[in-house]
mmCIF file of C-alpha atoms in Angstrom:
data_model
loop_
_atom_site.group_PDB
_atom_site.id
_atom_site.type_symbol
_atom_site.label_atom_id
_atom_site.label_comp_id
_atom_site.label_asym_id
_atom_site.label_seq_id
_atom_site.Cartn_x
_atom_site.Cartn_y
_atom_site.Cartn_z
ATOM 1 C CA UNK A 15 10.222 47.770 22.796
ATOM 2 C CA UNK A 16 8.461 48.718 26.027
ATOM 3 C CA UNK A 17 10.495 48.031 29.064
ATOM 4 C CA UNK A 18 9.312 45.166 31.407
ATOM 5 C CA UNK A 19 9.634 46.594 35.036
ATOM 6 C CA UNK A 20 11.017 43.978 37.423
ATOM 7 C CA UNK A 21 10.810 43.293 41.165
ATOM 8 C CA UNK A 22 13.641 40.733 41.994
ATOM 9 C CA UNK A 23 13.376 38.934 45.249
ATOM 10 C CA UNK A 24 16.610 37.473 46.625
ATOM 11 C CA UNK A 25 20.206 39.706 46.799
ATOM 12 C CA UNK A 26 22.303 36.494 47.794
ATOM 13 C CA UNK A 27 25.437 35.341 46.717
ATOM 14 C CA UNK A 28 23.908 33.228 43.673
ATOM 15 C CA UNK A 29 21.944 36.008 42.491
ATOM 16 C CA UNK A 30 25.035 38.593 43.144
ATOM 17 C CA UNK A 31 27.225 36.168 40.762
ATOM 18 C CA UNK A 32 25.050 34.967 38.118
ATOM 19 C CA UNK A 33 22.254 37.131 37.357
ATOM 20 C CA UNK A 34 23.003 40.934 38.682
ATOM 21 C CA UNK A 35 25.859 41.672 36.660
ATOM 22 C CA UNK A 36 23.445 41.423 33.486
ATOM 23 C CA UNK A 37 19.992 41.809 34.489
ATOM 24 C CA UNK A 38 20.075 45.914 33.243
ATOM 25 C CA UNK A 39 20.903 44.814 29.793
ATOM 26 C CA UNK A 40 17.713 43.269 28.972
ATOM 27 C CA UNK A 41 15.934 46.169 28.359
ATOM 28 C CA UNK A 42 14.237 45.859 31.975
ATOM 29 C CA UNK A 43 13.261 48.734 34.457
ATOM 30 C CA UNK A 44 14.838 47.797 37.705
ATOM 31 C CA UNK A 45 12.267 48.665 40.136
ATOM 32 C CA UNK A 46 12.781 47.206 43.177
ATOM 33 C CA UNK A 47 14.646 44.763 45.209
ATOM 34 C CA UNK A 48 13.502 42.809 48.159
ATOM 35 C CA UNK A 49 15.468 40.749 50.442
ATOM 36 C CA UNK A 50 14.627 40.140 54.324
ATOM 37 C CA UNK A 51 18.070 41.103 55.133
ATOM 38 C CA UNK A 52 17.737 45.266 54.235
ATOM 39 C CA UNK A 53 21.464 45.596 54.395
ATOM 40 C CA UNK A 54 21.622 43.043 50.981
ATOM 41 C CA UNK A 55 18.954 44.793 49.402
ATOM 42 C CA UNK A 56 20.511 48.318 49.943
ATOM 43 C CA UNK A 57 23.861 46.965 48.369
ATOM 44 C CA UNK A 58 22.001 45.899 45.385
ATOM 45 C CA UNK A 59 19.870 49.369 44.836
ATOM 46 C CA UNK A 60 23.658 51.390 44.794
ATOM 47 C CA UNK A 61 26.121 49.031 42.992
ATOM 48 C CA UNK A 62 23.129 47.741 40.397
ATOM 49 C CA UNK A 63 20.670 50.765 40.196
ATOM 50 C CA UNK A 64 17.599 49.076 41.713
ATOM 51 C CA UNK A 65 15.084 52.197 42.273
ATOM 52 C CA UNK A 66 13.476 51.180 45.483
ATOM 53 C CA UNK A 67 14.408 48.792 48.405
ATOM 54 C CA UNK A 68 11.635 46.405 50.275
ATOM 55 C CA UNK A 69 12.213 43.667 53.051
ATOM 56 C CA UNK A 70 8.631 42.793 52.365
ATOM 57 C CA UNK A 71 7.525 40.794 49.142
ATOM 58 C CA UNK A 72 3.988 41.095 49.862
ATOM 59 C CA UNK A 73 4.134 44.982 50.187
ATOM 60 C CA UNK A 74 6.475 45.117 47.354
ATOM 61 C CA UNK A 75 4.098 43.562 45.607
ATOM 62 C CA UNK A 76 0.795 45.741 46.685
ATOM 63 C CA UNK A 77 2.472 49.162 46.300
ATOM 64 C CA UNK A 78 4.569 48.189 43.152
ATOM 65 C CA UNK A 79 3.081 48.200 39.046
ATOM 66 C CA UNK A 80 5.238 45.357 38.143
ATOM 67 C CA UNK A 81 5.458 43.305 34.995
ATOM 68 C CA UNK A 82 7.585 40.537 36.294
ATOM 69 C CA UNK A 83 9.089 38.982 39.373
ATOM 70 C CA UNK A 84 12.260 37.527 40.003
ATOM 71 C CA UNK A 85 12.524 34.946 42.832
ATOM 72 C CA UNK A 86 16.029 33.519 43.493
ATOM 73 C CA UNK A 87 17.065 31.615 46.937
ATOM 74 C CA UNK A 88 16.605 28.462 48.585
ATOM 75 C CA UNK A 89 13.592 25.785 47.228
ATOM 76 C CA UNK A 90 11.788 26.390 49.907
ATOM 77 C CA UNK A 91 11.382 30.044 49.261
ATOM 78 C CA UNK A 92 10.703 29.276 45.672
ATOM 79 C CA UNK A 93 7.817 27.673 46.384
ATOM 80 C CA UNK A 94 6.721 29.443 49.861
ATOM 81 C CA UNK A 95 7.369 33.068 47.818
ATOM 82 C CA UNK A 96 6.418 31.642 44.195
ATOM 83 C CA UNK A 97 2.725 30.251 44.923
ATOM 84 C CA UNK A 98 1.830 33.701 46.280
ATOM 85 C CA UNK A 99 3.646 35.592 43.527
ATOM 86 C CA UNK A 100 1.714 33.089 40.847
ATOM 87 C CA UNK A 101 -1.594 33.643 42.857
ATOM 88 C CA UNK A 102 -0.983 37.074 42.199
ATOM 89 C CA UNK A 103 -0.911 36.845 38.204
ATOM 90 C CA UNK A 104 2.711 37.897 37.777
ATOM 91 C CA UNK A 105 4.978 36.197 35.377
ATOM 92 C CA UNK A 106 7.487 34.280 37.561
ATOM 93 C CA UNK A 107 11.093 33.277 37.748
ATOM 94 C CA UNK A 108 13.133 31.266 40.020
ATOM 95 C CA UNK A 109 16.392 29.182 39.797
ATOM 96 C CA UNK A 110 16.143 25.726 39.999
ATOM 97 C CA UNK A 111 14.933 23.748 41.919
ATOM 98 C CA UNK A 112 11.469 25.067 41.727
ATOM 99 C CA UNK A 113 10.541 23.260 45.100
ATOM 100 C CA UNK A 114 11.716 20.265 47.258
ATOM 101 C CA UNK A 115 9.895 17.166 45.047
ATOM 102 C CA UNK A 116 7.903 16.822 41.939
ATOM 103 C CA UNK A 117 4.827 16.578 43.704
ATOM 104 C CA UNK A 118 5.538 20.334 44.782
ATOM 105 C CA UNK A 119 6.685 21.656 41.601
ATOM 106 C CA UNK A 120 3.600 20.187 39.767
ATOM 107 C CA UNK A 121 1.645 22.531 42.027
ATOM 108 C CA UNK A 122 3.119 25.238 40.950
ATOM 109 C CA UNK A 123 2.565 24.399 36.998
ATOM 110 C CA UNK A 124 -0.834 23.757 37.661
ATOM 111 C CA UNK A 125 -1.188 27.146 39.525
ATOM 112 C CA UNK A 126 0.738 29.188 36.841
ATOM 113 C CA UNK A 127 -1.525 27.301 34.090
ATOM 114 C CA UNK A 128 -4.315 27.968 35.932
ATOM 115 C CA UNK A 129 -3.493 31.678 36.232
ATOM 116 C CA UNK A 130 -2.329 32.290 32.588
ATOM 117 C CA UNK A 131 1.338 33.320 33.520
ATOM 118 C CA UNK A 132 5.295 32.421 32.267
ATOM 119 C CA UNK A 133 6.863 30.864 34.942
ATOM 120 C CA UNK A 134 10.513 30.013 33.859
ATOM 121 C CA UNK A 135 12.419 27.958 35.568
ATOM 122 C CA UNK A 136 16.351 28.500 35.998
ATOM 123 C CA UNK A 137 17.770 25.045 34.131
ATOM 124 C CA UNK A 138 20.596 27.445 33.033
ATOM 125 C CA UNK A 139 22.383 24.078 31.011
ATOM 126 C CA UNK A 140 19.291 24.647 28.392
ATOM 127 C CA UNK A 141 20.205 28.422 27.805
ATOM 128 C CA UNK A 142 24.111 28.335 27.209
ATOM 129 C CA UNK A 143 25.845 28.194 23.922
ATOM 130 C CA UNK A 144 27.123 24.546 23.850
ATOM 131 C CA UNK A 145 23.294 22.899 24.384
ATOM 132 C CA UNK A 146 21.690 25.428 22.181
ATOM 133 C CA UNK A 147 23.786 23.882 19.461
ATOM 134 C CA UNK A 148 23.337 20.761 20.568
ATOM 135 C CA UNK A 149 19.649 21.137 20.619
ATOM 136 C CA UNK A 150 19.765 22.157 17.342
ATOM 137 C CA UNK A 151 21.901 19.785 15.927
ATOM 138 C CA UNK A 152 19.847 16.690 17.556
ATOM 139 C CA UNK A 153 16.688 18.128 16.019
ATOM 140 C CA UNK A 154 17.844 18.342 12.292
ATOM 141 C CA UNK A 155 17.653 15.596 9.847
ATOM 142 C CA UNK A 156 21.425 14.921 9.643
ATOM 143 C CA UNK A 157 21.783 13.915 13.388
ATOM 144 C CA UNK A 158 18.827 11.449 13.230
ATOM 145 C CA UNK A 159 16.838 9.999 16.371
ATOM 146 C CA UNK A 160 18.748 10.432 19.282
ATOM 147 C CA UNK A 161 19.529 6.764 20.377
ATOM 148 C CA UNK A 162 21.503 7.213 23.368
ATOM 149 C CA UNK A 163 23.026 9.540 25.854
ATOM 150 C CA UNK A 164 25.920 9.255 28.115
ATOM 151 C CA UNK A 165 26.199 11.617 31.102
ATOM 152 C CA UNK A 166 29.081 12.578 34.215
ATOM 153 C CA UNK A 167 27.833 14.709 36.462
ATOM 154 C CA UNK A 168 29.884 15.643 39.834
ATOM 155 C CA UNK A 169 27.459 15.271 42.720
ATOM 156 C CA UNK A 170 28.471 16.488 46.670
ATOM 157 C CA UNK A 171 29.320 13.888 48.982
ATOM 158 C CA UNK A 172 29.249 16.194 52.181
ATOM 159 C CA UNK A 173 25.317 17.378 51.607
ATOM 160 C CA UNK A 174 22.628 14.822 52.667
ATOM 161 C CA UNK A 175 21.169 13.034 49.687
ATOM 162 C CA UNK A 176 17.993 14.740 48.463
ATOM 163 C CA UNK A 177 19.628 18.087 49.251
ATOM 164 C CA UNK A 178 22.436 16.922 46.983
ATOM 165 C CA UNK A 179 19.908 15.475 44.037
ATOM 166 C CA UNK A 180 17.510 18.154 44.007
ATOM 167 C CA UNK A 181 20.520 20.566 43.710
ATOM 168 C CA UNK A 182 23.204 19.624 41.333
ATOM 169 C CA UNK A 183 22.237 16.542 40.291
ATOM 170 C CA UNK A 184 18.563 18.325 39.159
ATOM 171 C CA UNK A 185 20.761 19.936 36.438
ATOM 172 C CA UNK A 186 21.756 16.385 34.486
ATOM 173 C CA UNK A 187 18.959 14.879 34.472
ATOM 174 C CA UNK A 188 17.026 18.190 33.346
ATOM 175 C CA UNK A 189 19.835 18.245 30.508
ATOM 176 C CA UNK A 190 19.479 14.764 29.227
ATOM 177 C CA UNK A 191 15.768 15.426 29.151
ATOM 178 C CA UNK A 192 16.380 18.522 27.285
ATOM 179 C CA UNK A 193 18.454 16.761 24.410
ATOM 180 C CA UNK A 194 16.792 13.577 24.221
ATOM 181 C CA UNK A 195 13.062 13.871 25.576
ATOM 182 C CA UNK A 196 10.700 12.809 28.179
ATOM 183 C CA UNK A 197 12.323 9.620 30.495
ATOM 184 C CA UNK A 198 9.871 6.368 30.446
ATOM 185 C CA UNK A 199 11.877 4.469 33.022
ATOM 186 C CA UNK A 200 14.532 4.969 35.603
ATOM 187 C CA UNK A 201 16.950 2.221 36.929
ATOM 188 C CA UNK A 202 19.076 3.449 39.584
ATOM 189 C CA UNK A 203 22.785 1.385 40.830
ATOM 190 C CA UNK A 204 24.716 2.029 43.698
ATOM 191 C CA UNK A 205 27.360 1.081 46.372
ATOM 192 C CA UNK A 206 25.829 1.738 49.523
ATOM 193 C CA UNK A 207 27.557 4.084 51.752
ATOM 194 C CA UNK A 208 31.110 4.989 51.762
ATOM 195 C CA UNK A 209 32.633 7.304 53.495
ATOM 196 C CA UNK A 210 33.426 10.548 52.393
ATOM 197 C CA UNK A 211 32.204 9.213 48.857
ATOM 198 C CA UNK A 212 28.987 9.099 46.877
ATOM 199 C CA UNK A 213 28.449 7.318 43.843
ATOM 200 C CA UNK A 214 25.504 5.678 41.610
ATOM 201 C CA UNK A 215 24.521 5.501 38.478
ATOM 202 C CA UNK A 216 20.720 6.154 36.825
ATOM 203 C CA UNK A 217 19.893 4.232 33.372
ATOM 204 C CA UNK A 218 17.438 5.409 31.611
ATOM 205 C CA UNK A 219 14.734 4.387 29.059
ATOM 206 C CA UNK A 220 13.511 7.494 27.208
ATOM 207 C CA UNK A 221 10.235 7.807 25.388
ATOM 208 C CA UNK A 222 11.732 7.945 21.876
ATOM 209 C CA UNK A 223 12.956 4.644 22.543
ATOM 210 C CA UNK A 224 16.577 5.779 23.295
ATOM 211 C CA UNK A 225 18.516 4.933 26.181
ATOM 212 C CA UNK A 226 21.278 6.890 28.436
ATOM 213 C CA UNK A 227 23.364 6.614 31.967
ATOM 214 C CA UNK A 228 23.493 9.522 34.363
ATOM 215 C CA UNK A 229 26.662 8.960 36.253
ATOM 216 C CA UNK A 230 26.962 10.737 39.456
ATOM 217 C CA UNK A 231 30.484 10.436 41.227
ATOM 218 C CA UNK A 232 32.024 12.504 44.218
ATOM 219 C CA UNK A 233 35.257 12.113 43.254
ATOM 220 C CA UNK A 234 34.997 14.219 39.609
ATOM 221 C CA UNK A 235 37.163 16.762 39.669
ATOM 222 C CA UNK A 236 35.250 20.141 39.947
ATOM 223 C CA UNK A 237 37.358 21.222 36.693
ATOM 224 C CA UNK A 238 35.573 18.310 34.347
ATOM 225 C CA UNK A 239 32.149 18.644 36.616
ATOM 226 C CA UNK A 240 30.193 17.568 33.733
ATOM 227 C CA UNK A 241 30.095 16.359 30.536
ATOM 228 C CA UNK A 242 27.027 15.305 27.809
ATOM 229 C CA UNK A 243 27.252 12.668 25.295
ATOM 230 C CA UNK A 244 24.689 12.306 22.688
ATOM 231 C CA UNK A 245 24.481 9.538 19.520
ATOM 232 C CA UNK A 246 22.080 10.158 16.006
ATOM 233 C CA UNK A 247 21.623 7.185 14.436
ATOM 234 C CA UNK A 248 21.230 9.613 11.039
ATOM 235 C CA UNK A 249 23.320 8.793 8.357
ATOM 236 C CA UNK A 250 26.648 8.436 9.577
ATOM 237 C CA UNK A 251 26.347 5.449 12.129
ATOM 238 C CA UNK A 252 29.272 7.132 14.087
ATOM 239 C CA UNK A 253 27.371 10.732 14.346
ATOM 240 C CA UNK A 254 28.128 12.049 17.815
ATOM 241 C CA UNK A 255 28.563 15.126 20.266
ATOM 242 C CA UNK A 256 30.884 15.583 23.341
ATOM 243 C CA UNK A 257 30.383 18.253 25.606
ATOM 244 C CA UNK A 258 32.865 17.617 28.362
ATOM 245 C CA UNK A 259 34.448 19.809 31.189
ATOM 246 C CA UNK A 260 31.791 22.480 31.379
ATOM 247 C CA UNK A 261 29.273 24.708 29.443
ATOM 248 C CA UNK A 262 31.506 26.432 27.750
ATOM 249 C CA UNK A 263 32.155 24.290 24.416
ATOM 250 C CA UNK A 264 31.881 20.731 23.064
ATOM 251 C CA UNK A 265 32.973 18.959 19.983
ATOM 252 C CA UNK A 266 30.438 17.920 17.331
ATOM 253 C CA UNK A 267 31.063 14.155 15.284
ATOM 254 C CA UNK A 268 29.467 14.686 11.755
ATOM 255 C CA UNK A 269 30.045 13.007 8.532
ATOM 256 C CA UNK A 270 33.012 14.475 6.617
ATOM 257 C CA UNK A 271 34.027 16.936 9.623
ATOM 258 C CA UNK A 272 37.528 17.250 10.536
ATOM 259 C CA UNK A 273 39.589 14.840 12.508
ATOM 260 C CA UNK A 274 38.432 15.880 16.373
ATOM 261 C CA UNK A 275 35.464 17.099 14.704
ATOM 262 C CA UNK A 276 33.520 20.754 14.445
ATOM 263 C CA UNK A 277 33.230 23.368 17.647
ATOM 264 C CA UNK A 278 30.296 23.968 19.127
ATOM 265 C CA UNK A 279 29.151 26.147 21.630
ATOM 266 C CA UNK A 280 31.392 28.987 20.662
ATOM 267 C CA UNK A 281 30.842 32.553 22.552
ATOM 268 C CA UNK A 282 30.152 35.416 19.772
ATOM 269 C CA UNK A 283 32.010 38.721 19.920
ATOM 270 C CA UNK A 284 31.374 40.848 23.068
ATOM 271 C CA UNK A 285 30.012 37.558 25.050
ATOM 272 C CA UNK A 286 31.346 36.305 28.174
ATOM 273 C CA UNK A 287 31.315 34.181 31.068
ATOM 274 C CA UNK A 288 27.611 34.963 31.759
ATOM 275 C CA UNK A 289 26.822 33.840 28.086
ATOM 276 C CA UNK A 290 28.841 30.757 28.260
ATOM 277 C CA UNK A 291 26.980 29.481 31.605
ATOM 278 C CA UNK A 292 23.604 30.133 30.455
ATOM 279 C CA UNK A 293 22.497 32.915 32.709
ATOM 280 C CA UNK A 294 22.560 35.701 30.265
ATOM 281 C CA UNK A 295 20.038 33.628 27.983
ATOM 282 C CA UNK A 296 18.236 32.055 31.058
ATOM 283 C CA UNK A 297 16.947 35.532 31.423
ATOM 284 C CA UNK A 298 16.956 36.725 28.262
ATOM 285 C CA UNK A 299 14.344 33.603 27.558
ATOM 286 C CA UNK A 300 12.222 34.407 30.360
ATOM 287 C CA UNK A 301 11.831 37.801 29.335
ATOM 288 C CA UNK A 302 10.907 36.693 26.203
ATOM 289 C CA UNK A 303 8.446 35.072 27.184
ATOM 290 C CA UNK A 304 6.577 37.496 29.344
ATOM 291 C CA UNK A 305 6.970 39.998 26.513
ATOM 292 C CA UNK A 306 4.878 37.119 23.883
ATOM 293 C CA UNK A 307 7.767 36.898 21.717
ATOM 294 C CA UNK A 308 8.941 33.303 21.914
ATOM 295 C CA UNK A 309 8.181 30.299 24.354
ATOM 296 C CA UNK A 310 10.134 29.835 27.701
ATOM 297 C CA UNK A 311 13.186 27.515 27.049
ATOM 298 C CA UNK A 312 12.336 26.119 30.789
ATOM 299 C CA UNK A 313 8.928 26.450 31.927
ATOM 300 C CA UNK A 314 7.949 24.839 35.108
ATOM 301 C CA UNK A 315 5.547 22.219 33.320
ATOM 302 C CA UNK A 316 9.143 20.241 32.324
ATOM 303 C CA UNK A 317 10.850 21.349 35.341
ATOM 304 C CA UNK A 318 8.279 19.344 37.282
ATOM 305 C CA UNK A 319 8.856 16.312 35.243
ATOM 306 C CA UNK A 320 12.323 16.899 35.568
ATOM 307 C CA UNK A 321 11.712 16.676 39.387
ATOM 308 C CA UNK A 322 9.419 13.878 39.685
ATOM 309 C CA UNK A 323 12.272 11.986 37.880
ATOM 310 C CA UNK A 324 14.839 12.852 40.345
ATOM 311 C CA UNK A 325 12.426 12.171 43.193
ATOM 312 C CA UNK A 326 12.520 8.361 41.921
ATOM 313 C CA UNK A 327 16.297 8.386 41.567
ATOM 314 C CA UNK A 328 16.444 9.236 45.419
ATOM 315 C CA UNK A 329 13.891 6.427 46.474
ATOM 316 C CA UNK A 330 15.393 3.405 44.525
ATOM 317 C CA UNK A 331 19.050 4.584 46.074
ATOM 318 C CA UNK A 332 17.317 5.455 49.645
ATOM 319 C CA UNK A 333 15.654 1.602 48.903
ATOM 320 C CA UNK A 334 19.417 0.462 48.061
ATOM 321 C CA UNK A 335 20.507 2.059 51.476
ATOM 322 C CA UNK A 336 21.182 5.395 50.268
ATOM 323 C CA UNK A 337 24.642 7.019 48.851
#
């Protein structure tokens, strides 16, 4: 298999944590690294083996063969950095959020559609262990229609509120759209202001008739900052899955499974922390893509949706007085 030659924009802490320490071992070509700080980028090329340093994308891009770019920092640069990338014809990939709304975001589908390109979208929840499983499970005959979905999520109370939705809060409600489907209608609840707090809650209708909560609290503790819920009405009327605490494992509810029910979301031999999060197949599934062999797991035509829906979640609580 030919090896895709990257250009990777962004050597930030993010990038440094969740994607560097396994981006050589998908059979890539690590061409170059830009970042507008040349001190970052230089640190990259020695402890990662990047071939060539720029501090200019657009250069790096016009003196550069490249089958793929890598764009990873704030939303604004996805989107500043991204449309010009997409204009280009490359294959794309940035972390989530794609851009500040849905309105945004959509402009960037259209343009990659438009163009002919991948552009993946980082929605690493879709990519680990635990939701693959889940995924799998809700989409076999056993497990039934998925009839409803219960979701914690820990959301910042320090950060303003759309800086807080479109960040962590992105990540639930791209989830529950991921293991149930498309979201017909959105009903948001809150408290109002408190300080040092911020709570509401988002019930949803979705469009295969099920319905879930998205429960966003401040005062989760960051060691159980998450957990998924999903009920099959299959066979067994009890059929259900609990992912709780974090990516790394969840419980699955079946007929005739043992008391406290079957693992899922167990790491395979020689797999780690980068597995169990979702960034090593996050990558892996863009790359994928680019190279024709299987569809992106999160490409920007759902991560829009997924926006749009959190841009209505912030207007009915900004209505309400905000959070």
């Amino acid at each position: 298999m030919k090896k895709l030659r990257i250009g990777y924009i962004g050597a930030g802490n993010f990038t440094n944590r969740r994607n560097f320490p396994h981006l050589a071992e998908h059979n890539v070509e690590l061409v170059v690294i830009c970042d507008l700080i040349e001190e970052k980028a230089l640190k990259a090329q020695q402890q990662y083996g990047f071939q060539k340093v720029y501090t200019d994308f657009e250069k790096m891009c016009d003196q550069e063969d490249l089958d793929a770019v890598f764009c990873v920092g704030p939303h604004r640069v996805h989107y500043a950095v991204g449309m010009k990338i997409l204009e280009r014809g490359l294959p794309l990939y940035t972390q989530k959020p794609p851009a500040a709304n849905g309105q945004m975001a959509q402009e960037m589908a259209d343009l990659a559609k438009a163009k002919g390109v991948v552009y993946h979208v980082g929605f690493t929840l879709r990519s680990s262990p635990a939701f693959r499983d889940m995924k799998r499970i809700i989409d076999s005959p056993e497990f039934g229609k998925p009839t409803g979905c219960i979701v914690r999520y820990l959301v910042r109370p320090g950060a303003d509120l759309r800086a807080s939705a479109i960040d962590m809060n992105s990540h639930a409600v791209d989830a529950g759209r991921f293991l149930m489907g498309d979201i017909k209608e959105l009903k948001v609840v809150g408290v109002g202001k408190q300080p040092g707090k911020r709570n509401y809650v988002a019930t949803a209708v979705f469009e295969n008739g099920g319905l879930g909560t998205f429960n966003f609290f401040s005062d989760l503790h960051s060691a159980s900052m998450c957990s998924f819920e999903v009920i099959g009405e299959g066979a067994w009327p009890e059929g259900r899955m609990l992912i709780s605490g974090s990516t790394t494992g969840g419980r699955y509810y079946a007929p005739e499974s043992p008391r406290g029910g079957l693992p899922i979301g167990e790491l395979k031999e020689g797999e780690g922390t980068h597995h169990a999060s979702g960034s090593w197949g996050d990558v892996e599934s863009f790359l994928n893509a680019v190279r024709g062999i299987a569809p992106s797991v999160s490409p920007i035509e759902s991560a829009a949706k997924t926006m749009h829906d959190v841009d209505n979640i912030i207007a009915q609580l900004e209505a309400l007085g905000g959070a």
